[in-house]
Amino acid sequence: MYAISILRLGPAHFQNLVYIVYDVRTRHAVIVDPAWDEPAITAACHSLGLTLRGILVTHSHSDHVSALTGCIGERSVPVLMSRSEAERIGLAASSFLDVQNAAEYRLGSLRVKAIMTPGHTSGSICYLTDQALFTGDTLFIEGCGDCSSEEGSVHDMWESIQRLKACIDGDVLVYPGHQYESGPGARFSSLLENNIYLRMKNRDTFAAFAGRKSLRGENG
């Protein structure tokens, strides 16, 4: 059985959700998108009696990786992320596992499946562990990630959302990188019903809507 500890870190007006996923029996753990406060993340792992077995990085924006180096420290733990994202922040090839779409990884007693979801960035990844999907800035409870940066693409985001709709079970719980209104842990079936980006049927309509100039609080 897996459990999830949620840390809300960063500026009060735009906090990140940093997740610690662990096996309640073995106490093996992975951290998803370590950012802002390495001491707080390390302290949370210590207080739960966890052994870190890996780090999952959804993408390379600083608010998702600023505590990565500190969390690695002297530990020899695998860092899962895409090559393009690792290169963007200057990680050496020996410092990460180049994640491939649909590949499954075993980190201690934890099993993780990677789903490539470019759009917010070209190398964005979602991670599926047990019945939990960690979406970074690809998918939020109410929306999807901003695609207006140089490495973003609304057309890639459309394809990524279709990929998630095709492979994620409705009972899977969604844990995004930020909270806007509803808290993390909503069922994917709820997003299919209520998230307008998942309800759209036409790529061009989606691209026009998702690509419009919008407030950061709406699209991440």
XYZ file of C-alpha atoms in Angstrom:
220
model
C 0.000 0.000 0.000
C 1.278 3.435 -0.960
C 0.712 6.657 0.975
C 1.282 10.277 -0.050
C 2.568 13.145 2.077
C 1.853 16.579 0.585
C 4.076 19.596 1.252
C 2.958 23.087 0.232
C 6.118 25.066 -0.405
C 7.084 28.352 -1.997
C 5.509 31.826 -2.091
C 2.110 32.045 -0.413
C 0.474 33.414 -3.560
C 1.682 30.561 -5.773
C 2.711 27.520 -3.806
C 4.001 24.287 -5.255
C 2.745 20.899 -4.198
C 5.704 18.641 -3.452
C 4.790 14.993 -2.948
C 6.481 12.241 -0.992
C 5.134 8.859 -2.096
C 6.001 5.895 0.091
C 5.343 2.227 0.705
C 3.784 2.007 4.170
C 5.369 -1.409 4.769
C 8.944 -0.966 3.558
C 9.079 2.849 4.084
C 10.712 3.201 0.673
C 9.926 6.619 -0.806
C 10.182 8.835 -3.873
C 9.935 12.618 -4.014
C 7.990 14.270 -6.830
C 9.314 17.669 -8.007
C 11.495 18.733 -5.056
C 11.524 22.530 -4.880
C 11.878 25.594 -2.651
C 12.805 24.076 0.707
C 15.142 21.075 0.795
C 15.404 21.065 4.623
C 11.604 20.833 4.934
C 11.459 17.983 2.421
C 14.288 16.103 4.104
C 12.738 16.661 7.537
C 9.397 15.298 6.328
C 11.082 12.137 5.032
C 12.966 11.738 8.306
C 9.876 12.241 10.467
C 8.087 9.469 8.568
C 11.064 7.120 8.855
C 11.484 6.879 5.089
C 14.351 5.711 2.909
C 14.631 7.716 -0.308
C 14.777 5.437 -3.355
C 14.253 7.926 -6.174
C 13.217 11.376 -7.344
C 10.593 11.982 -10.036
C 10.850 15.222 -12.030
C 7.888 16.209 -14.207
C 9.730 19.104 -15.889
C 12.663 21.435 -15.359
C 11.106 24.774 -14.400
C 12.809 26.149 -11.309
C 9.720 25.982 -9.119
C 9.779 22.198 -9.592
C 13.511 21.462 -9.302
C 15.117 24.160 -7.133
C 15.653 21.681 -4.267
C 16.735 18.799 -6.518
C 20.467 19.088 -5.909
C 19.977 19.386 -2.161
C 17.671 16.376 -2.030
C 20.156 14.279 -3.969
C 22.991 15.373 -1.678
C 25.402 12.511 -1.127
C 22.745 9.903 -1.816
C 23.055 7.616 -4.809
C 19.406 7.734 -5.843
C 18.038 7.662 -9.390
C 16.497 10.851 -10.760
C 13.818 10.166 -13.379
C 13.267 12.874 -15.992
C 13.416 13.367 -19.742
C 16.735 14.083 -21.409
C 15.614 17.443 -22.815
C 14.559 18.673 -19.368
C 17.781 17.438 -17.756
C 19.877 19.174 -20.392
C 17.919 22.390 -19.861
C 19.160 22.596 -16.269
C 22.623 21.258 -17.017
C 22.420 17.821 -15.406
C 25.175 15.447 -16.444
C 24.066 12.298 -18.258
C 25.251 10.211 -15.326
C 22.948 12.103 -12.940
C 19.542 11.019 -14.265
C 17.605 8.194 -15.903
C 16.397 9.225 -19.364
C 12.723 8.349 -19.049
C 10.898 6.751 -21.975
C 7.170 6.807 -22.640
C 5.203 3.967 -21.027
C 8.348 2.610 -19.381
C 7.987 1.173 -15.883
C 10.604 1.635 -13.199
C 11.149 -0.081 -9.873
C 12.505 2.183 -7.137
C 12.965 0.026 -4.091
C 9.554 -1.522 -3.499
C 7.787 1.244 -5.444
C 6.667 0.829 -9.048
C 6.397 3.884 -11.281
C 5.148 4.241 -14.856
C 6.191 7.247 -16.943
C 3.837 8.884 -19.433
C 5.387 11.459 -21.760
C 3.154 14.540 -21.874
C 4.839 17.394 -23.781
C 2.960 20.668 -24.013
C 3.836 22.830 -21.013
C 7.435 21.981 -21.902
C 8.784 19.710 -24.605
C 9.925 17.048 -22.140
C 7.139 17.091 -19.561
C 6.249 13.769 -17.938
C 3.411 12.468 -15.781
C 4.078 9.611 -13.360
C 1.635 6.872 -12.394
C 2.213 5.072 -9.095
C -0.388 2.592 -7.911
C -3.648 4.599 -8.254
C -2.087 8.083 -8.221
C -1.115 10.249 -11.209
C 1.394 13.068 -10.661
C 0.919 15.606 -13.417
C 3.264 18.515 -12.641
C 2.143 21.458 -14.782
C 0.595 19.317 -17.521
C -2.807 18.906 -15.936
C -4.499 20.693 -13.040
C -7.800 19.821 -11.406
C -9.522 22.710 -13.206
C -7.275 23.274 -16.214
C -4.029 22.495 -18.013
C -0.580 24.040 -18.059
C 0.430 27.200 -19.857
C 1.973 26.467 -23.264
C 3.143 29.963 -24.185
C 6.826 29.586 -23.299
C 9.476 28.932 -25.933
C 9.489 25.202 -25.159
C 5.681 24.918 -24.937
C 3.181 23.789 -27.577
C -0.615 23.794 -27.426
C -0.735 21.120 -30.121
C 1.550 18.882 -28.076
C -0.628 19.568 -25.039
C -3.697 18.428 -26.975
C -1.989 15.162 -27.909
C -0.814 14.649 -24.336
C -4.286 15.123 -22.926
C -5.668 12.633 -25.439
C -2.947 10.193 -24.351
C -3.946 10.558 -20.705
C -7.630 10.118 -21.547
C -6.786 6.895 -23.372
C -4.616 5.285 -20.701
C -5.718 6.552 -17.274
C -8.493 4.771 -15.390
C -11.289 6.926 -14.018
C -10.579 5.884 -10.426
C -6.984 7.144 -10.532
C -6.399 10.156 -8.271
C -4.767 13.231 -9.815
C -2.020 15.151 -7.994
C -0.938 18.302 -9.883
C 1.983 20.620 -9.212
C -0.208 23.509 -8.062
C -3.608 24.015 -6.468
C -5.909 26.761 -7.688
C -9.335 25.926 -6.265
C -9.939 22.235 -5.609
C -7.302 20.343 -3.660
C -5.205 17.515 -5.089
C -6.472 13.958 -5.189
C -9.571 14.315 -7.387
C -10.560 11.272 -9.409
C -9.661 11.389 -13.079
C -13.320 10.649 -13.847
C -14.207 13.948 -12.141
C -11.749 15.813 -14.339
C -13.222 14.164 -17.429
C -16.598 15.598 -16.440
C -15.569 19.015 -15.129
C -12.247 20.093 -16.639
C -13.050 21.984 -19.837
C -9.707 21.080 -21.423
C -10.476 17.379 -21.124
C -13.996 17.849 -22.480
C -12.968 19.510 -25.730
C -13.337 17.309 -28.812
C -11.611 19.438 -31.460
C -7.871 20.127 -31.591
C -8.173 23.537 -33.232
C -10.759 24.704 -30.703
C -8.524 23.442 -27.920
C -5.480 25.221 -29.370
C -7.347 28.520 -29.685
C -8.681 28.289 -26.136
C -5.546 26.978 -24.422
C -3.276 29.307 -26.372
C -5.076 32.511 -25.475
C -3.311 35.038 -23.261
C -4.452 34.110 -19.760
C -3.810 34.792 -16.129
C -1.093 32.709 -14.501
C -3.609 31.547 -11.931
C -5.655 29.845 -14.620
C -3.098 27.993 -16.676
C 0.005 27.632 -14.515
